[in-house]
XYZ file of C-alpha atoms in Angstrom:
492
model
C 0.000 0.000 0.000
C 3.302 2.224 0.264
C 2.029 6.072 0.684
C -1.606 5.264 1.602
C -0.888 2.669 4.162
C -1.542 5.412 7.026
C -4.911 6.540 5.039
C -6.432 2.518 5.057
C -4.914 2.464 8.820
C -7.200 5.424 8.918
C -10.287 4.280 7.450
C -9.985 0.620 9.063
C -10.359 2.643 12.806
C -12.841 5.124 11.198
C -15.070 2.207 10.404
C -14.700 0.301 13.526
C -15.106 3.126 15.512
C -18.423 3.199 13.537
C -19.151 -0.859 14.094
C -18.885 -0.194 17.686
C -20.605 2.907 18.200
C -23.871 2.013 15.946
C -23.606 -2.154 16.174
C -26.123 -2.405 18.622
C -28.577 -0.697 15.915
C -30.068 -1.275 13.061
C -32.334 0.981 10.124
C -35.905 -0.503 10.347
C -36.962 -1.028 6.886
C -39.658 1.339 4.851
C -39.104 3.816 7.770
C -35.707 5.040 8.227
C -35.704 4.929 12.396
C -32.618 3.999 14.347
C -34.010 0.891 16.131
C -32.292 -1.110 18.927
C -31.827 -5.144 17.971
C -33.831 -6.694 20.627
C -34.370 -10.679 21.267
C -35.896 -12.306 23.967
C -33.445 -10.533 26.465
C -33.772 -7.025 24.986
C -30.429 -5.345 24.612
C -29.854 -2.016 26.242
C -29.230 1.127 24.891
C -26.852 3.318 26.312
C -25.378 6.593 25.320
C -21.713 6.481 24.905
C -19.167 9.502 25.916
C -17.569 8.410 22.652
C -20.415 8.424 20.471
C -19.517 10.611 17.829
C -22.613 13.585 17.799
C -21.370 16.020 15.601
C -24.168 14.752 12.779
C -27.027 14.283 14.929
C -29.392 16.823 14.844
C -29.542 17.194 18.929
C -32.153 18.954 21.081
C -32.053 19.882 24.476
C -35.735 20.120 26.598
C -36.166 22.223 29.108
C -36.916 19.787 31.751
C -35.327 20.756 34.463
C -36.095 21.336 38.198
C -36.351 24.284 40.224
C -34.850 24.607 43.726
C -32.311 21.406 42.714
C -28.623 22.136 42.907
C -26.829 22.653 39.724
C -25.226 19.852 37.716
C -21.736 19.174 37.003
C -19.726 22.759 36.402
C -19.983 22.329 32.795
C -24.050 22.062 32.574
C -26.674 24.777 32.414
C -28.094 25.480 36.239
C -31.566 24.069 36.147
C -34.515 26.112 36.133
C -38.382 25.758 36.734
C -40.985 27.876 35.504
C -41.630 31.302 37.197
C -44.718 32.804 37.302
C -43.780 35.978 35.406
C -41.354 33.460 33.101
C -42.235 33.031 29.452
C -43.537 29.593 28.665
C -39.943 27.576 28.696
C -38.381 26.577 25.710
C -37.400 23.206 24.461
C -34.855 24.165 22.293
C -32.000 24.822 24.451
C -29.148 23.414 22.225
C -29.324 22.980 18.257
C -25.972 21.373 18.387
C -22.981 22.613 16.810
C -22.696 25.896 15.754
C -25.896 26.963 17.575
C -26.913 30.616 18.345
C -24.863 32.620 21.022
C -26.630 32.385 24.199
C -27.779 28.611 23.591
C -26.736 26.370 26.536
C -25.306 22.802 25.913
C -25.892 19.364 27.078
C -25.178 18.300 30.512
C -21.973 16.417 30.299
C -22.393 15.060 34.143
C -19.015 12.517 35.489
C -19.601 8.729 34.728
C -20.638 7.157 37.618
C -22.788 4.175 38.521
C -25.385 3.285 35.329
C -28.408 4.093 36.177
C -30.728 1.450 34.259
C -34.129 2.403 32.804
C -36.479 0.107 31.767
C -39.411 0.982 28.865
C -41.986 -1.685 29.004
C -44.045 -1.049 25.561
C -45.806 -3.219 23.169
C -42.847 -3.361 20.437
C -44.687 -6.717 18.870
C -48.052 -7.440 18.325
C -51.304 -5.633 17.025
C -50.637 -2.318 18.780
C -46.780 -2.072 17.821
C -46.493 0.503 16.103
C -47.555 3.144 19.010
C -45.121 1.504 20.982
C -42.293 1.523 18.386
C -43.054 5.787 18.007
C -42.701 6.147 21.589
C -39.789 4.228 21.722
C -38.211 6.477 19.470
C -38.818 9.674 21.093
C -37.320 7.879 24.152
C -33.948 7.290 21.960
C -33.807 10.748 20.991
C -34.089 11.869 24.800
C -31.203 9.678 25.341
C -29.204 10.750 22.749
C -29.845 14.202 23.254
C -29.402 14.553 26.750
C -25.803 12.447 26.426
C -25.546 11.178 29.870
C -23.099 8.341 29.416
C -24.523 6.784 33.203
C -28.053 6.402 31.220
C -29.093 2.734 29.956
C -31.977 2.385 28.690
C -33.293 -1.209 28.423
C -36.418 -1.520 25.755
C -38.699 -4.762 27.068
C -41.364 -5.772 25.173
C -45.065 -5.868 26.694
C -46.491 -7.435 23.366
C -49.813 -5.283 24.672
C -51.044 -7.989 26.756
C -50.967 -8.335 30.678
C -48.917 -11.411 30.668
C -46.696 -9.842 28.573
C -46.475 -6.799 31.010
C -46.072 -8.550 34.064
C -43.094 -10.698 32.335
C -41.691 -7.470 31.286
C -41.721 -5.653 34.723
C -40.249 -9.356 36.254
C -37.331 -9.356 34.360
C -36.946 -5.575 34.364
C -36.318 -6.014 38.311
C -34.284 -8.932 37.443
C -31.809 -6.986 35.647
C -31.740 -4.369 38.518
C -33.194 -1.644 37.229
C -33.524 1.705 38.957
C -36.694 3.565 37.539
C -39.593 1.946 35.513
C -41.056 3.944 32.197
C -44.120 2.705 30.560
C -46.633 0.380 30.485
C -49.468 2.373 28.055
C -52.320 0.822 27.808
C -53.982 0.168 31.996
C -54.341 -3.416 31.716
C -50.817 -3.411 31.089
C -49.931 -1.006 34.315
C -51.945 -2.910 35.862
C -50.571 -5.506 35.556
C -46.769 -4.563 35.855
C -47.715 -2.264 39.193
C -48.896 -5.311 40.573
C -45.227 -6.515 39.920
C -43.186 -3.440 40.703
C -45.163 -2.369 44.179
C -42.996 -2.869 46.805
C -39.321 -3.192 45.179
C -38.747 0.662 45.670
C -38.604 1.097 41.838
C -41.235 3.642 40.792
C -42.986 3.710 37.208
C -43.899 6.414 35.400
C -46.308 4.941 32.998
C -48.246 6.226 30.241
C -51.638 5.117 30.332
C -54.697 7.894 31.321
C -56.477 5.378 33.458
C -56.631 7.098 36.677
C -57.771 3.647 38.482
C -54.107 2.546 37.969
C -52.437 5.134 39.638
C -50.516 5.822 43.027
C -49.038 3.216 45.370
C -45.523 4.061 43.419
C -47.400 4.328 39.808
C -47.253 8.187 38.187
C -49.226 8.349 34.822
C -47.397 11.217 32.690
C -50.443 10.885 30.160
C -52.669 13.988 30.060
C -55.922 13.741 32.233
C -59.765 14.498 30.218
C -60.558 15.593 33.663
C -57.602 18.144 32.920
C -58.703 19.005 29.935
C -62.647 19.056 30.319
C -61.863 22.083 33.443
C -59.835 23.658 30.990
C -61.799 24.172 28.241
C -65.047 24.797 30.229
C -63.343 27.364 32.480
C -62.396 29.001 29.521
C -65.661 28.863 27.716
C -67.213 30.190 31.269
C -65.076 32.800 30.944
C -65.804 34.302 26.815
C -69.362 34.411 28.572
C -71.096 30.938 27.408
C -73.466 30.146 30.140
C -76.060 27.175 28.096
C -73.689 23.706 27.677
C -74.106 20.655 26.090
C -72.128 17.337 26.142
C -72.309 14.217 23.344
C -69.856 11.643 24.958
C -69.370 7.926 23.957
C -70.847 5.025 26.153
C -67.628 4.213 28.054
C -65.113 4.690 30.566
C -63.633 7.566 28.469
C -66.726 9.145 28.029
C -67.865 8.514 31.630
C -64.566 10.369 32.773
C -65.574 13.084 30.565
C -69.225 13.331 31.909
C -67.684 13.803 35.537
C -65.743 16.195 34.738
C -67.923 17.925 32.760
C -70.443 18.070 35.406
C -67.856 19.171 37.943
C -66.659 21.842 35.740
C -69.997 23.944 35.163
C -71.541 22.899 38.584
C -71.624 25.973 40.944
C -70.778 28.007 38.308
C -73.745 31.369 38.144
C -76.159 30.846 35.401
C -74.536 27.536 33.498
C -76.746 24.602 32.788
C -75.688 21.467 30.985
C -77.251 18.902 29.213
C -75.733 14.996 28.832
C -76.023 12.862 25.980
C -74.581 9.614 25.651
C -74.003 7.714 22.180
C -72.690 4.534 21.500
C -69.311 3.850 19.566
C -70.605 0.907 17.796
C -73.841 2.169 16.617
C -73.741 2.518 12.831
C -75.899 5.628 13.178
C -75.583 9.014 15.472
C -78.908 9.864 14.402
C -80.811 8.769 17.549
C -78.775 10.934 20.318
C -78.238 13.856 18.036
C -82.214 13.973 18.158
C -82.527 13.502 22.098
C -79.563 16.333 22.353
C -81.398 19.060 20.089
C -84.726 18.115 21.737
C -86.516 17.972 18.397
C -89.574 16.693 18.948
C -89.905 19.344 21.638
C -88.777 22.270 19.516
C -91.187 20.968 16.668
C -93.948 21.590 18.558
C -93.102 24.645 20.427
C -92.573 26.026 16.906
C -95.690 24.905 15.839
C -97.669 26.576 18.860
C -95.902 30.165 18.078
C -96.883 29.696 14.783
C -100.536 29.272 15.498
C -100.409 31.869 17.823
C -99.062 34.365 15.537
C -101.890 33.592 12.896
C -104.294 34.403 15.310
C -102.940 37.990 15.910
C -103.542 41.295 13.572
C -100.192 42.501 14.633
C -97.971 43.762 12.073
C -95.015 42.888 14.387
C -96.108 39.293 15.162
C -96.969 39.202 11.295
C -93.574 40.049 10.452
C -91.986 37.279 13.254
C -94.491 34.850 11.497
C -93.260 34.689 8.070
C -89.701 34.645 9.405
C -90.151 31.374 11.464
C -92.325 30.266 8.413
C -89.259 30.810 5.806
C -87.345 28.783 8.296
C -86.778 25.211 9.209
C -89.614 24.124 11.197
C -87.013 23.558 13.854
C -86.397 26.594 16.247
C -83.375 27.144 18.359
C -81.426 24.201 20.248
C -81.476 25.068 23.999
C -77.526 24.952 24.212
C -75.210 27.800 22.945
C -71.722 24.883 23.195
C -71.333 21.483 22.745
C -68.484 19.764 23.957
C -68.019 16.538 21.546
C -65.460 13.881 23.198
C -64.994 12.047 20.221
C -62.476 11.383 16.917
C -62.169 9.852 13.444
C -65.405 8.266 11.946
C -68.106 9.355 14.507
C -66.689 13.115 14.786
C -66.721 14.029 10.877
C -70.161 12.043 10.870
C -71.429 14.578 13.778
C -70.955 17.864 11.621
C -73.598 17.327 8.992
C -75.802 15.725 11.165
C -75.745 18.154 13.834
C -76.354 20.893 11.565
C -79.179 18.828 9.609
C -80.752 18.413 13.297
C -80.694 22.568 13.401
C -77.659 22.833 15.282
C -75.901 26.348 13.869
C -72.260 26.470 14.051
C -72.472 29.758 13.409
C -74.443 29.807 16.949
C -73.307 27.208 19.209
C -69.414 26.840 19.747
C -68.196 23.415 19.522
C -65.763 22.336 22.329
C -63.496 19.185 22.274
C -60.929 17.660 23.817
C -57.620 16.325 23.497
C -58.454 13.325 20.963
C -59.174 16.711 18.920
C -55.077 17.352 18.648
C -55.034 15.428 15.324
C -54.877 16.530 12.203
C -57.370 14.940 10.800
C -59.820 16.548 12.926
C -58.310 19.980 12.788
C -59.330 19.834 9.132
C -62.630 19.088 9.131
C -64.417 22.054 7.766
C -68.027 21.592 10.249
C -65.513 22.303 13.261
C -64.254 25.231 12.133
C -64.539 28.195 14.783
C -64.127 25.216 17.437
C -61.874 25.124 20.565
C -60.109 22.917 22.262
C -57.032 21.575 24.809
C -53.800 20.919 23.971
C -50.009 21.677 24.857
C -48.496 24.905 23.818
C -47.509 24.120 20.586
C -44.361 25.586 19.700
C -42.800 24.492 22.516
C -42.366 20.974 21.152
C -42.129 21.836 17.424
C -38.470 21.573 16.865
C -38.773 17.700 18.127
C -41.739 17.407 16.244
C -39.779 18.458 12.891
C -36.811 16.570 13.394
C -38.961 13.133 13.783
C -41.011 14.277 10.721
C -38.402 14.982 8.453
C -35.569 12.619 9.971
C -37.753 9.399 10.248
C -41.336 10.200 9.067
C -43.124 9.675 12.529
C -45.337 12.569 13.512
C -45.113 13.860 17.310
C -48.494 12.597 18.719
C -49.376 13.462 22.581
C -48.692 10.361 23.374
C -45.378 9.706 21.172
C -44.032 12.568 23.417
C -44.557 11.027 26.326
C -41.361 8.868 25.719
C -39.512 12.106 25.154
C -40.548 13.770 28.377
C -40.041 10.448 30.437
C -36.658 9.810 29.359
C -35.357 13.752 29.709
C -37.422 13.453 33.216
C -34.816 10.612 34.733
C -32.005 12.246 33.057
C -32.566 15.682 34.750
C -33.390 14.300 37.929
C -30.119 11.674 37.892
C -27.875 15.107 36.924
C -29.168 17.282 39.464
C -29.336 14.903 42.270
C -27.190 15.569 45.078
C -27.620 11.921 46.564
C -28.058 9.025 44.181
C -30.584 7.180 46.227
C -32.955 9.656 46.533
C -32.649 10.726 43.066
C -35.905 9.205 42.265
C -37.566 9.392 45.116
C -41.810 10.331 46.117
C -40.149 13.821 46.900
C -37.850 13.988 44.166
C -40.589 13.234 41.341
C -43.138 15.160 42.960
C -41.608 18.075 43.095
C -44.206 21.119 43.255
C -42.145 23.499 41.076
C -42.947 21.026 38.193
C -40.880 20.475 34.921
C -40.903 22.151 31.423
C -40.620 19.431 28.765
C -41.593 19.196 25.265
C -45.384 19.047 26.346
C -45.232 22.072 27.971
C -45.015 22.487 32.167
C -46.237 19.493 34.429
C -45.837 18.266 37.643
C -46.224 14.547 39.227
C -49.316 14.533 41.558
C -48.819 12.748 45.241
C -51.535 10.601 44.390
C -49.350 9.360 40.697
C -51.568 11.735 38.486
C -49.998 14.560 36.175
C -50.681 18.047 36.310
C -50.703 19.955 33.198
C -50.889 23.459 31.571
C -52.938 23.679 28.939
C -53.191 25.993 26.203
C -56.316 26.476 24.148
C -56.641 25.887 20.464
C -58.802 27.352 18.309
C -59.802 25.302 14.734
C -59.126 27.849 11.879
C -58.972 27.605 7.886
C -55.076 27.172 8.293
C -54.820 25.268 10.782
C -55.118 25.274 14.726
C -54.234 28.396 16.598
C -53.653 29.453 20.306
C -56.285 31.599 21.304
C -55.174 31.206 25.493
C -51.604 30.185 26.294
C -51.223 27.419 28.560
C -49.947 29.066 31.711
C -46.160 29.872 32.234
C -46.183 27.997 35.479
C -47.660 26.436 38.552
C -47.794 29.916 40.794
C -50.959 30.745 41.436
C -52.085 26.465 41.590
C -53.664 25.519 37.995
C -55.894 22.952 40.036
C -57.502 23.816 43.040
């Protein structure tokens, strides 16, 4: 090789430099991800002080504590949101060559691993939520660089055998902290495991029944989000609601809280109408919401009336309710609709058939509305409803768009926020034992992460801020921030 013998000696350490750093991944096919190989034991994925980063498109969150002592001398002192704060941002670090003034990624000493399980369905008919989640979790650990983090990917296959095997040999590889399951039969069934070994979870399902006892659910609460939008509906002035909610333990959560939210409240009424989600037709409670019948013949009685008088006035009112449908005025001035997909873009056209006026009563949803899908859906236009501040997640959101073609779902974030959670807490911890302790987690301050502020409840729920969207030709727009902290209490 003469001359270029020091250029293959080179490229021979380049590339196994490469084998080691990226061997324990692999591209899954049609989608572009990075994807840990996992078998039966699950392999763990750690971030490595040697990894090389200067390609990887990183990004810092904002989750970070207030009150905790700083990290290692060469990371950012952590903050928490302050009541007259801005909403924090998530886009602390672009990586190199970022803006002066950016901070930079903890670099804290390498110390003890601290392991992290993430028990998702990555097989099976529900897969592929687990698999998007998964990958937000990577890109926490990859962006956060902690070389102490391992996180070990086990695989629920959605099932509650699956879970409970999961959160067994999670514990049987000593792990410190326990992410995931999603779906409550699954934390169910893994709590039922974990309870008792001092290793908390921080799941993902919104099943409140499944919570406490060492079990936090990061997921975002419909009683959260019914108070929200209510409160802020209560607020613009709307006094007359209305409810359409599916038969079932969703739409029984929602029914609660929608009771709570306008009872006590000067002047509101409500009104409750259940459907169910396997009917093939919405037509039957649409009719027993706008009170049809009942408005058909009140119509019909002013009518008469009006025919009897000489009035000119009464004459004038009777050829304008004649010139109309014979259906007067629902009773209800918004209607909060806790539904998606099929049954939601079915409800527009019916409702209006059924004399519902958009133009008249303000449609209120809530967070199964943060979907595309249903943000474009013209009979909603005008309507409002829950959701994290958008823009503080965006630059995640782009980078899995345009670097693996996965779109930043509530839930998908989850994983994000989860991950960056454990690695803020291990870096600002003063003792490692306590790092993820009842106190440490719950924390009243609260965090700042890609979905906006939070905190961990005492009682394993999660407190949100919540801005407030409103459905618009382009697209959904803020019309109330979410709040830029926890100072006055968001829930009383």
């Amino acid at each position: 090789m003469g001359p270029f013998a020091g250029v293959w000696i080179l490229l021979i350490y380049v590339v196994a430099a490469l084998i080691l750093a990226l061997g324990g991944f692999r591209r899954r096919a049609g989608r572009g991800r990075l994807r840990a190989d996992r078998n039966a034991n699950a392999i763990p994925v750690q971030m490595r002080r040697d990894l090389p980063l200067a390609r990887l498109p990183v990004l810092l969150l904002g989750l970070l504590l207030a009150g905790c002592a700083g990290g290692p001398s060469d990371a950012p002192a952590p903050r928490a949101p302050a009541e007259a704060a801005p909403a924090p941002s998530g886009a602390l670090w672009n990586g190199p060559g970022a803006e002066s003034g950016f901070g930079t990624p903890a670099s804290p000493e390498t110390g003890a691993p601290i392991r992290i399980a993430l028990l998702l369905p990555l097989t099976g008919p529900r897969a592929g939520a687990g698999q998007d989640i998964l990958l937000a979790a990577e890109m926490a650990l990859f962006d956060f660089a902690d070389p102490k983090l391992v996180l070990m990917p086990l695989d629920t296959r959605g099932s509650r055998d699956g879970a409970a095997m999961a959160a067994r040999q999670a514990l049987d590889q000593g792990v410190d902290i326990v992410l995931g399951p999603l779906f409550s039969e699954e934390v169910a069934a893994a709590a039922g495991v974990t309870r008792g070994s001092g290793r908390p979870m921080i799941a993902f399902s919104s099943d409140s029944k499944v919570a406490g006892n060492g079990v936090y659910l990061l997921s975002f609460s419909p009683e959260q989000e019914v108070q929200r939008i209510v409160s802020f509906a209560v607020s613009r002035g709307y006094r007359r609601f209305a409810a359409l909610l599916p038969r079932s333990a969703y739409g029984d959560r929602v029914a609660e809280a929608f009771k709570n939210a306008t009872a006590g409240v000067e002047g509101v009424t409500n009104r409750l109408v259940y459907y169910y989600p396997d009917s093939a037709t919405l037509d039957a409670p649409v009719r027993e919401l706008t009170d049809q019948d009942a408005r058909r013949q009140a119509l019909a009685a002013d009518i008469a009336r009006l025919e009897q008088s000489p009035d000119s006035a009464d004459q004038q009112r009777l050829a304008e309710l004649r010139a109309r449908s014979l259906l007067g005025e629902v009773d209800f001035e918004t209607l909060l609709i806790a539904s998606s997909g099929g049954h939601l873009r079915a409800l527009g056209p019916l409702l209006r058939r059924y004399g519902v006026d958009p133009e008249k009563v303000r449609y209120l949803g809530t967070g199964l509305w943060d979907d595309p899908a249903t943000i474009a859906e013209a009979s909603l236009m005008g309507g409002w409803f829950p959701a994290s501040q958008p823009a503080v997640g965006s630059q995640l959101a782009t980078r899995m768009q345009a670097d693996f073609n996965v779109r930043l779902t509530p839930v998908t974030s989850l994983g994000y926020d989860a991950v960056a959670l454990v690695a803020t807490l291990a870096a600002g911890a003063e003792d490692p034992a306590a790092q993820f302790s009842d106190e440490a987690l719950t924390n009243p301050a609260g965090f700042a992460g890609v979905t906006g502020i939070f905190r961990l409840r005492p009682g394993g729920l999660t407190e949100r801020a919540l801005a407030v969207m409103e459905i618009q030709p382009q697209g959904a727009t803020v019309i109330d921030p979410a709040p830029a902290s926890f100072l006055p209490p968001l829930v009383h």
